[in-house]
XYZ file of C-alpha atoms in Angstrom:
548
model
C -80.156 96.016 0.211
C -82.498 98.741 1.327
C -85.877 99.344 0.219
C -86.233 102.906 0.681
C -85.299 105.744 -1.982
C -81.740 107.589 -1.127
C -83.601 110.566 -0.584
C -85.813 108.657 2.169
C -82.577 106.582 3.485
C -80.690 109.570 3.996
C -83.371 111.710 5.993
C -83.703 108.092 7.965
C -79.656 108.486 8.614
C -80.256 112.076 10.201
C -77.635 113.394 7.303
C -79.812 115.749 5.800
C -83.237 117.664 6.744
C -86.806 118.288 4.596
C -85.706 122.071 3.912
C -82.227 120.623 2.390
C -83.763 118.715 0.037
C -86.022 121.506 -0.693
C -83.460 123.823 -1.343
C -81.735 120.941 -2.884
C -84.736 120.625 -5.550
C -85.055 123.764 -6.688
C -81.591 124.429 -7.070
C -81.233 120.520 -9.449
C -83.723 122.783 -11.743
C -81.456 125.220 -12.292
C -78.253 122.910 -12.593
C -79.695 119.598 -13.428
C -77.037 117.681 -11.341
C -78.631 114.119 -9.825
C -80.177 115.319 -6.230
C -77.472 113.652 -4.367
C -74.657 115.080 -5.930
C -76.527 118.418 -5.727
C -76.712 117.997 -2.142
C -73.134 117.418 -1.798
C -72.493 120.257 -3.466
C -74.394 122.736 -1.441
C -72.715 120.701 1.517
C -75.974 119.765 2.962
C -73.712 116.302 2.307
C -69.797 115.449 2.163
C -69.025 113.033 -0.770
C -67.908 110.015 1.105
C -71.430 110.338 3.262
C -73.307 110.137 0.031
C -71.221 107.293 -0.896
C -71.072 105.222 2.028
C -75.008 105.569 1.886
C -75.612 104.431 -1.991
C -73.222 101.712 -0.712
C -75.591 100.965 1.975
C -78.492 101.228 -0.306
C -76.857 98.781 -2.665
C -75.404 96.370 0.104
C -72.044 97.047 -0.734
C -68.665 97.703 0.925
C -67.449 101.413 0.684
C -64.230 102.445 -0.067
C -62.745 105.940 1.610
C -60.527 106.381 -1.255
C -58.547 109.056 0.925
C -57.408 106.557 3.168
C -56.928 103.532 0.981
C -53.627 102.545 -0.902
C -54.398 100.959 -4.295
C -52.485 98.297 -5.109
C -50.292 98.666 -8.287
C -50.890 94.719 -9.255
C -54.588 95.660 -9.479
C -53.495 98.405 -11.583
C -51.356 96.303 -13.908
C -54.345 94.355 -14.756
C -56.413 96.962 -16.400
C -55.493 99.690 -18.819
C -56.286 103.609 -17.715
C -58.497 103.704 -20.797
C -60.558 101.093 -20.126
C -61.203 101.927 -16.381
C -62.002 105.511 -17.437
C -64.298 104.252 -20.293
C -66.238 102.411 -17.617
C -66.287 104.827 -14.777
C -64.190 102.525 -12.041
C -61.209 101.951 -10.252
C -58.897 99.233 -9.760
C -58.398 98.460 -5.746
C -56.582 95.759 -4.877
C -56.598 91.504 -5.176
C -57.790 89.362 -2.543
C -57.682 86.172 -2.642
C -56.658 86.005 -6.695
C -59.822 88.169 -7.347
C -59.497 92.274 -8.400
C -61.784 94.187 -6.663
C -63.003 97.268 -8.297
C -64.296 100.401 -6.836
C -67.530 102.097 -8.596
C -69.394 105.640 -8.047
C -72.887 104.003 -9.471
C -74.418 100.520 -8.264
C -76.183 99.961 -11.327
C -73.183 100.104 -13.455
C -73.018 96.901 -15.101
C -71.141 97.467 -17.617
C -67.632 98.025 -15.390
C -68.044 94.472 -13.778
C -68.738 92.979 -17.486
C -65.881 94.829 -19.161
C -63.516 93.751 -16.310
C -64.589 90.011 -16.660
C -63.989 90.105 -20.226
C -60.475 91.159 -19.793
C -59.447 89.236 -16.802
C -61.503 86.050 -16.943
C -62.991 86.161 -13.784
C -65.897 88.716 -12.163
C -64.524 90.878 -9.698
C -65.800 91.624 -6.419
C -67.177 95.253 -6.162
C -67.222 98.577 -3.940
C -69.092 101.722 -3.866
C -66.078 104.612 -3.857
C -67.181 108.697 -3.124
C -67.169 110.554 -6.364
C -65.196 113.562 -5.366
C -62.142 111.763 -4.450
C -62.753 109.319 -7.556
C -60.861 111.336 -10.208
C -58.356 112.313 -8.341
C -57.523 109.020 -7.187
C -57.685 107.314 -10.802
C -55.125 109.923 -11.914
C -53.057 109.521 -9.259
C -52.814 106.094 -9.323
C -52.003 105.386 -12.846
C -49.857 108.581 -13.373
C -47.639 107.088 -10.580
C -47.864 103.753 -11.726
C -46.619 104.936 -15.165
C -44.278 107.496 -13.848
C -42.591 105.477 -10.808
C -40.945 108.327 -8.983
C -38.092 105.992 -6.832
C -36.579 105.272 -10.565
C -36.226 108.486 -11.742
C -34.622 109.758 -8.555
C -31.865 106.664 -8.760
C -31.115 107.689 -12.133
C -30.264 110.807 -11.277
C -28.261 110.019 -8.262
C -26.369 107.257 -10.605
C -25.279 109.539 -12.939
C -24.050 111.632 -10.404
C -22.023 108.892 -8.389
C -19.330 109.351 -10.695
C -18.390 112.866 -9.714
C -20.822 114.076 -12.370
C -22.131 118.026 -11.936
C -25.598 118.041 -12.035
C -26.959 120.313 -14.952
C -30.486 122.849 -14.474
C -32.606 119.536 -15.827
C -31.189 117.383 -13.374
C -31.821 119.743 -10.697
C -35.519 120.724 -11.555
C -36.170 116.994 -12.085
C -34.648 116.455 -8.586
C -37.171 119.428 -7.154
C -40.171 118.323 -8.839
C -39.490 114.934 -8.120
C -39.079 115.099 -3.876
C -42.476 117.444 -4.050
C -44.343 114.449 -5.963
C -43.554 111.976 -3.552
C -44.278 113.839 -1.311
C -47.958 114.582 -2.586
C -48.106 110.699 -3.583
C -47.298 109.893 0.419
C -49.359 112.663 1.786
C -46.726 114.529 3.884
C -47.362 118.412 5.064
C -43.789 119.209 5.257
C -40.570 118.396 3.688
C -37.287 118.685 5.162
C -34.446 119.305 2.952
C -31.471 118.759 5.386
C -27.607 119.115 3.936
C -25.079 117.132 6.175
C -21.229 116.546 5.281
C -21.584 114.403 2.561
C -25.348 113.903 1.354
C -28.426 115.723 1.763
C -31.238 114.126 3.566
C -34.908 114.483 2.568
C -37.068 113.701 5.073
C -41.330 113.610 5.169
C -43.615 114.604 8.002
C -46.636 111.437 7.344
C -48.785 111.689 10.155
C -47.094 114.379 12.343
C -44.076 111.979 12.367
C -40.633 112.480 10.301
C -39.764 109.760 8.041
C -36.956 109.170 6.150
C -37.419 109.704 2.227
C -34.692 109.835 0.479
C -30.367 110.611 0.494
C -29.151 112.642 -2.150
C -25.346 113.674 -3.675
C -24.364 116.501 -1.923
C -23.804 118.316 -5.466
C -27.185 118.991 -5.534
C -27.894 120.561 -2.786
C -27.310 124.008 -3.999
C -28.836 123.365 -7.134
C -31.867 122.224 -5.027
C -31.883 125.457 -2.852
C -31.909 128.001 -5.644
C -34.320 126.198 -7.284
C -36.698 126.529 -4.515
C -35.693 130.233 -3.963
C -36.105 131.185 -7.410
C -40.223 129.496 -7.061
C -40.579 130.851 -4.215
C -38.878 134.732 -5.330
C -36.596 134.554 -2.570
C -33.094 136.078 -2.918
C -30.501 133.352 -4.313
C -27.309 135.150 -3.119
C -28.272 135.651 0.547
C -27.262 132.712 2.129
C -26.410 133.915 5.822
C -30.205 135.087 6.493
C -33.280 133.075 7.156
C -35.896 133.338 3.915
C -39.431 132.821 4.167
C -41.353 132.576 0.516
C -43.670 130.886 -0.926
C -44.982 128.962 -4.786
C -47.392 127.061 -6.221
C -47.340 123.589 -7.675
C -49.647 121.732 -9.597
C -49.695 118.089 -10.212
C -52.686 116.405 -12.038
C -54.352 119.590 -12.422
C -54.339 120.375 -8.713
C -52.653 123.347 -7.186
C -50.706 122.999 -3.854
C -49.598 126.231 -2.073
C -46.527 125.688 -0.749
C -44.927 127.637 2.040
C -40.737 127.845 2.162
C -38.392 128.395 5.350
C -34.629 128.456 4.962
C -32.439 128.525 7.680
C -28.298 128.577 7.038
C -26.588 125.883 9.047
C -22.786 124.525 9.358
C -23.359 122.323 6.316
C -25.310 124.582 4.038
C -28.623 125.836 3.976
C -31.286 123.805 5.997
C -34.990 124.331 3.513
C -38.285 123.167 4.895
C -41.705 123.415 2.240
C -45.222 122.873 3.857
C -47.420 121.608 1.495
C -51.191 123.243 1.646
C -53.385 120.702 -0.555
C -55.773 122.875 -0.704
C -59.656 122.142 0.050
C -60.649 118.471 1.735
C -63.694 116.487 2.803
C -65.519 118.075 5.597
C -66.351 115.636 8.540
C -68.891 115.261 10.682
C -68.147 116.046 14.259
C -68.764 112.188 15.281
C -66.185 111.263 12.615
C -63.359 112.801 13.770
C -62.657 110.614 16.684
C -63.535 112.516 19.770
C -65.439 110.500 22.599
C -69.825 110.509 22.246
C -69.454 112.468 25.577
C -67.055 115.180 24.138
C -69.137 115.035 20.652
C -72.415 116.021 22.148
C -70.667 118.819 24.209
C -69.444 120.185 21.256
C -72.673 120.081 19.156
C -74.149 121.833 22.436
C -71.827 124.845 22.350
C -71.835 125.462 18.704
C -75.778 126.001 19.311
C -74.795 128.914 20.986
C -75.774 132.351 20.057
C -73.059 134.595 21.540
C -69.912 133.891 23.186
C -66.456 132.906 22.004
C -65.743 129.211 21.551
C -61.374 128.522 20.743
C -59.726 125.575 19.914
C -55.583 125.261 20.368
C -53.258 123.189 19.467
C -49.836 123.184 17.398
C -49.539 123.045 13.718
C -51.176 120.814 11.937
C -53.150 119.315 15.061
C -56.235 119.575 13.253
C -57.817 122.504 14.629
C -59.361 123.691 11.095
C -60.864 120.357 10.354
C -62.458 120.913 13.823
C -64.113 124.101 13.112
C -65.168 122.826 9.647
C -67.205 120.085 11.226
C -68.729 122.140 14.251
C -69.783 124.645 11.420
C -71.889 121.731 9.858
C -74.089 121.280 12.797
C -74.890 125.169 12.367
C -77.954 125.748 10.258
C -76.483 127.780 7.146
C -79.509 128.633 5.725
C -80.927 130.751 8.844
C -77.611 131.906 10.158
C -74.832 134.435 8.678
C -71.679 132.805 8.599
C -68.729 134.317 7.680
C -64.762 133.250 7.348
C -61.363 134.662 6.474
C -58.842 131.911 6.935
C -55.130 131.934 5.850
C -55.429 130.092 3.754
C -59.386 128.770 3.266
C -58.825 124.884 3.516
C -62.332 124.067 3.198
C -64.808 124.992 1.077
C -68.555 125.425 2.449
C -70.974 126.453 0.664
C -73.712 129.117 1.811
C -70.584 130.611 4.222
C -69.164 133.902 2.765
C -65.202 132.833 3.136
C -62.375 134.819 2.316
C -58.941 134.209 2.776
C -56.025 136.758 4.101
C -53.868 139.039 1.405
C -51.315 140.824 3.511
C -50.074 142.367 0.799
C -53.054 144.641 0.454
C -53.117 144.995 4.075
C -56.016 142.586 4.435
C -55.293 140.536 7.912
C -57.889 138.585 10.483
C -58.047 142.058 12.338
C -59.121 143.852 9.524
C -61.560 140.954 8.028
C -62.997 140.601 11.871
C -63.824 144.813 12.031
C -65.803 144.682 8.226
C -67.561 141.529 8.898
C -69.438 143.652 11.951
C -71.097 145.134 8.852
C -72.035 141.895 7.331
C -74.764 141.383 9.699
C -72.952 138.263 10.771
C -74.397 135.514 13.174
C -71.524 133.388 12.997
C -67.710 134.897 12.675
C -64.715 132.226 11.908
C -61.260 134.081 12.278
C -58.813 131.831 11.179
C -56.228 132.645 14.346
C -55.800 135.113 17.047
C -52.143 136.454 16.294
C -52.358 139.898 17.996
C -54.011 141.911 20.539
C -56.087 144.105 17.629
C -57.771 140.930 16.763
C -58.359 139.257 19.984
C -60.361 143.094 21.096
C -62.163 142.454 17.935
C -62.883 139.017 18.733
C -64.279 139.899 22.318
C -66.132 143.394 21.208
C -68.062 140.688 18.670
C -69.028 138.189 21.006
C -70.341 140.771 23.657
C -72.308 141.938 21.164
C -74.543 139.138 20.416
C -72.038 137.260 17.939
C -70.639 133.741 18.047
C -67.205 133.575 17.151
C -64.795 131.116 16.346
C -61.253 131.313 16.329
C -57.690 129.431 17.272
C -54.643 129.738 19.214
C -51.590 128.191 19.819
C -51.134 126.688 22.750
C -49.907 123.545 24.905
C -53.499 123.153 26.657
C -56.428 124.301 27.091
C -55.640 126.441 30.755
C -53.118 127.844 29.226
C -55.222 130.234 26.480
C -56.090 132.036 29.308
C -53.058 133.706 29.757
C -52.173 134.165 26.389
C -55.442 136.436 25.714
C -54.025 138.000 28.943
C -50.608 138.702 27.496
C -52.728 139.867 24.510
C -53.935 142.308 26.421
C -57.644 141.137 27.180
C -59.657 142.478 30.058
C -60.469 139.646 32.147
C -63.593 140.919 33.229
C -64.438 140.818 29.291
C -62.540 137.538 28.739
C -64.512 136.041 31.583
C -67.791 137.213 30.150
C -67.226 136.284 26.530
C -65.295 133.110 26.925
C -67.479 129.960 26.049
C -65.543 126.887 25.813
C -61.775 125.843 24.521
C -60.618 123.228 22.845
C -57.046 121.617 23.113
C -56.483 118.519 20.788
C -53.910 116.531 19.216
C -53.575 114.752 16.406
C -52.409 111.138 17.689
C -51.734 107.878 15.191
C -53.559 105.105 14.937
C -52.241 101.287 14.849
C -52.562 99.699 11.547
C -55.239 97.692 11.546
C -53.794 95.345 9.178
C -50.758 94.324 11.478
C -52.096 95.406 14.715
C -51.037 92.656 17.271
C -51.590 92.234 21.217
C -49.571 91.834 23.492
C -49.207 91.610 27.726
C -48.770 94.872 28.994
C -45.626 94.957 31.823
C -45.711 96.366 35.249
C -44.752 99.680 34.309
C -47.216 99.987 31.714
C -49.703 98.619 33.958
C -49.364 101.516 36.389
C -49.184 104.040 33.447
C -53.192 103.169 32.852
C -53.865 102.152 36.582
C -52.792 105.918 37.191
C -56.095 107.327 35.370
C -58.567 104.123 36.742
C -57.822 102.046 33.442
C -57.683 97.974 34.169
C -56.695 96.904 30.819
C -54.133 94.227 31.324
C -53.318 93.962 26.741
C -51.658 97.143 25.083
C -51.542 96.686 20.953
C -48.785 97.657 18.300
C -48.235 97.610 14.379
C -45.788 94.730 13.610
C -45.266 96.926 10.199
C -46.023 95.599 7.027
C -46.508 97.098 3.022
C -49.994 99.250 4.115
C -48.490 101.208 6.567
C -45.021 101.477 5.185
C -43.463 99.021 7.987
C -44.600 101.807 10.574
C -47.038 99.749 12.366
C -49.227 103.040 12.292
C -52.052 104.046 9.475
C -54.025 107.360 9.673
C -54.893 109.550 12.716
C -57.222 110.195 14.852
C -58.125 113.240 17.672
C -58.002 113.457 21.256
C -59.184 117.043 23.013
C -59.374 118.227 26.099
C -62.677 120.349 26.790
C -62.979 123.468 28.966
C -66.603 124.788 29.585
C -66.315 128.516 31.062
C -68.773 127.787 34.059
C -69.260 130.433 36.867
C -66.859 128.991 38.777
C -63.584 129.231 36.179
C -65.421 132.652 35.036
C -64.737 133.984 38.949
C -61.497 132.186 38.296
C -60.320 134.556 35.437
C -62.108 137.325 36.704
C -59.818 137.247 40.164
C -56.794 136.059 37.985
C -56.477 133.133 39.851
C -53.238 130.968 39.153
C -53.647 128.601 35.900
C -52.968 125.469 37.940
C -56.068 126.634 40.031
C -58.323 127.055 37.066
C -57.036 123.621 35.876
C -58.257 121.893 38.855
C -61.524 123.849 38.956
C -61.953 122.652 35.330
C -61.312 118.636 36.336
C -63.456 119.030 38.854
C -66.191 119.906 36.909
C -65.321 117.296 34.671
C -63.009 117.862 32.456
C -60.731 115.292 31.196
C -57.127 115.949 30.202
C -55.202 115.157 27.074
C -53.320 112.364 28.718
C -56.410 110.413 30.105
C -57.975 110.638 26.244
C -54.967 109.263 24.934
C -54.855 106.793 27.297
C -58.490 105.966 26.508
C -57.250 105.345 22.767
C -54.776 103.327 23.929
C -56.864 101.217 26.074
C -59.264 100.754 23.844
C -56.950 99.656 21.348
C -57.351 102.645 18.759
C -53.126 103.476 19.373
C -50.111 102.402 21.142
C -48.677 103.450 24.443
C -45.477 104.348 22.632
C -47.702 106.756 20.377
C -49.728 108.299 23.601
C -46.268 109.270 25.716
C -44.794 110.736 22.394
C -47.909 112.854 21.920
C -48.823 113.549 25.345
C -45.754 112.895 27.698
């Protein structure tokens, strides 16, 4: 247990500076909010940082309650009411003995009121308090309201050649978007074959199989969707794009909708946006200490255009979210518009695209020049309007961040070409890109080793890595027999030196610039990934599916 006030610890830790806590002060006067949850709230200080500290303060574990499944026996074993009277969570059983999770160390009373009722102390955690409500609500509303149940009685009473009525079918709807929230998937496929209709999840950029429904409801399913989303029921030979909100536990979700007709019916796909998350540190996210402290270095910049690329959902936002921490908010101007705002930061000025009123990036990107910005964050570059606004900012003494979608990071170069960018003014501007991936990591509760074989061998000795072990998930209840649990990044870096800047400027080939860029010591997505692998973070199956 530590000695030092939290204040003290967490100025020891680097996580927060004198002025914060100044600002921090005077602002708990106003609000009178405890100064560590005032800090988080000013996001001097993410939740689970101020968590894992008191934890660290106390000499407890911490529990990421983001990334941690609670287990239902420990859930059996204590009533909602009683773990909401106390202010804790039930977490799991090891070894015969519950362990609880708890925001505040000194909170006796939880670890009293749980040996009354079970016989037995439990062992004890320190949990973050913004994920701690959400979590408890989760857990028992699931718990209470088991959602496999309620989808096989629907399907029973339809096995019979029953016709599914409007109850059934909105119970159906609700029901595949709730497990889907419970699992943590960004997209849903609804996919009709000849006899059933297949519901598959996206968990960690991968499909998985959810669940097989009558084919009855498929149509019942689709209208449903159209009539959230206001999409026209009748049209069933055109592609539909639409949208809806759904709340569950007093959360809203925006979800996105894409239909597409097919031979069997129409094919519906929903991304789910869950709406505002924990902002990392840059350190956290999983790129190398090499890569971290270029990044930290650029985003010190005071002009010049820094991109990162990637597909969907490669976690290009959460990026930019965590590079924006390292810039000091309370001397510098930052402003967003994002599509939607994922994040919320507080001290940035964010606002989020309406295309309805006519209010895109390119518009957002020519009012914030009156904003007396420092720092500009447009959510994408879709079009050539915004990319000249992009460029006329940073060669006038602005840093701005933006993203792209591309395969690499060579290959944004001619994309702001075929967006109509003058190289000259690309080469000038151009700071740094970013390609990453999102790639899975091995589950660390049934990650086993094993002797690599000859071709696998020569797959690291290729990029100078001896590692004669490779690891894989043997699957098991934690990671849903996957073998995988959570993900992690790998990026490429490319710094614009005067060497790739004569590069552009000549409009050199991108295989040229590419070398140039390894030369100067760049490292491509493949070796990262094969870093991760050797170092026992992922699988080689997981790197070639990712990387190739």
């Amino acid at each position: 247990m530590s000695t030092l006030r939290l204040g003290d610890l967490l100025l020891e830790k680097g996580l927060i500076l004198e002025k914060q806590v100044r600002i921090a002060v005077k602002h708990q006067k106003i609000t009178g909010l405890l100064l560590g949850d005032t800090l988080v709230k000013l996001g001097f200080l993410s939740s689970s940082e101020l968590g894992e500290t008191l934890a660290e303060h106390a000499g407890l574990r911490y529990i990421d309650l983001a990334n941690f499944s609670i287990n239902e026996d420990a859930l059996r074993m204590i009533s909602k009411a009683t773990a909401e009277k106390y202010h804790f969570i039930p977490l799991d059983i090891e070894d015969g003995i519950l362990n609880i999770g708890i925001l505040n160390p000194n909170n006796i009373m939880a670890i009293d009121a749980v040996t009354k009722i079970i016989g037995t102390q439990p062992t004890v955690c320190i949990v973050d308090a913004e994920g701690f409500q959400d979590a408890t609500e989760r857990a028992y509303f699931f718990l209470e309201n088991p959602i496999q149940r309620q989808i096989d009685q629907i399907i029973n009473s339809l096995l019979g050649g029953g016709i599914p009525d409007g109850n059934a079918v909105t119970t159906m709807t609700d029901l595949v978007i709730m497990d889907a929230i419970r699992r943590k998937v960004t997209d849903i496929h609804i996919t009709p074959t000849v006899d059933v209709v297949q519901i598959f999840y996206r968990i960690d950029g991968v499909l998985q199989h959810g669940h097989g429904l009558p084919q009855s409801l498929h149509s019942g399913l689709v209208s449903r969707i159209k009539i959230l989303s206001h999409l026209d029921i009748a049209e069933q030979r055109l592609p539909q794009d639409g949208s809806f909100s759904f709340t569950l536990l007093k959360r809203g979700y925006d979800i996105r909708v894409s239909t597409v007709p097919t031979i069997y019916g129409e094919n519906v796909v929903l991304r789910i946006l869950g709406g505002s998350g924990t902002i990392l540190r840059i350190e956290r996210l999983g790129f190398d200490p090499h890569q971290t402290r270029k990044i930290r270095t650029l985003f010190q910049k005071p002009h010049g255009i820094i991109l990162i690329t990637g597909p969907t959902g490669s976690g290009k936002t959460t990026t930019l979210y965590a590079a924006l921490r390292e810039i000091d908010l309370m001397e510098k101007n930052v402003l967003t518009v994002e599509d939607p705002v994922e994040y919320k930061l507080s001290l940035a000025k964010q606002t989020q695209v309406t295309e309805k009123v006519g209010y895109d990036f390119a518009m957002a990107g020519r009012n914030f020049m009156r904003q007396d910005p420092d720092v500009m964050l447009l959510g994408e570059i879709r079009d050539e309007e915004t990319a000249r606004i992009a460029i006329r900012a940073a060669i006038t003494g602005h840093l701005v961040l933006s993203t792209l979608h591309t395969n690499d990071a060579i290959t944004v170069i001619p994309r702001l070409m075929d967006l109509k960018v003058d190289r000259f003014l690309m080469s000038s501007s151009l700071l740094a890109i970013l390609a990453q991936r999102l790639i899975r990591r091995v589950c660390s509760h049934c990650k086993q080793e094993y002797q690599l074989n000859e071709e696998e061998l020569a797959i690291f000795a290729e990029f100078s890595f001896k590692t004669k072990t490779g690891v894989k998930g043997a699957g098991c209840d934690k990671c849903n027999g996957t073998g995988y649990l959570g993900r992690t990044v790998i990026g490429e870096i490319l710094i614009i030196n005067d060497e790739i800047r004569e590069l552009i400027f000549a409009g050199a080939s991108p295989i040229a610039m590419q070398e140039a860029a390894i030369r100067s010591g760049m490292k491509p997505l493949h070796h990262e990934a094969l870093a991760k692998a050797a170092g026992g973070i992922t699988t080689l199956e997981e790197v070639m599916r990712v990387t190739g």
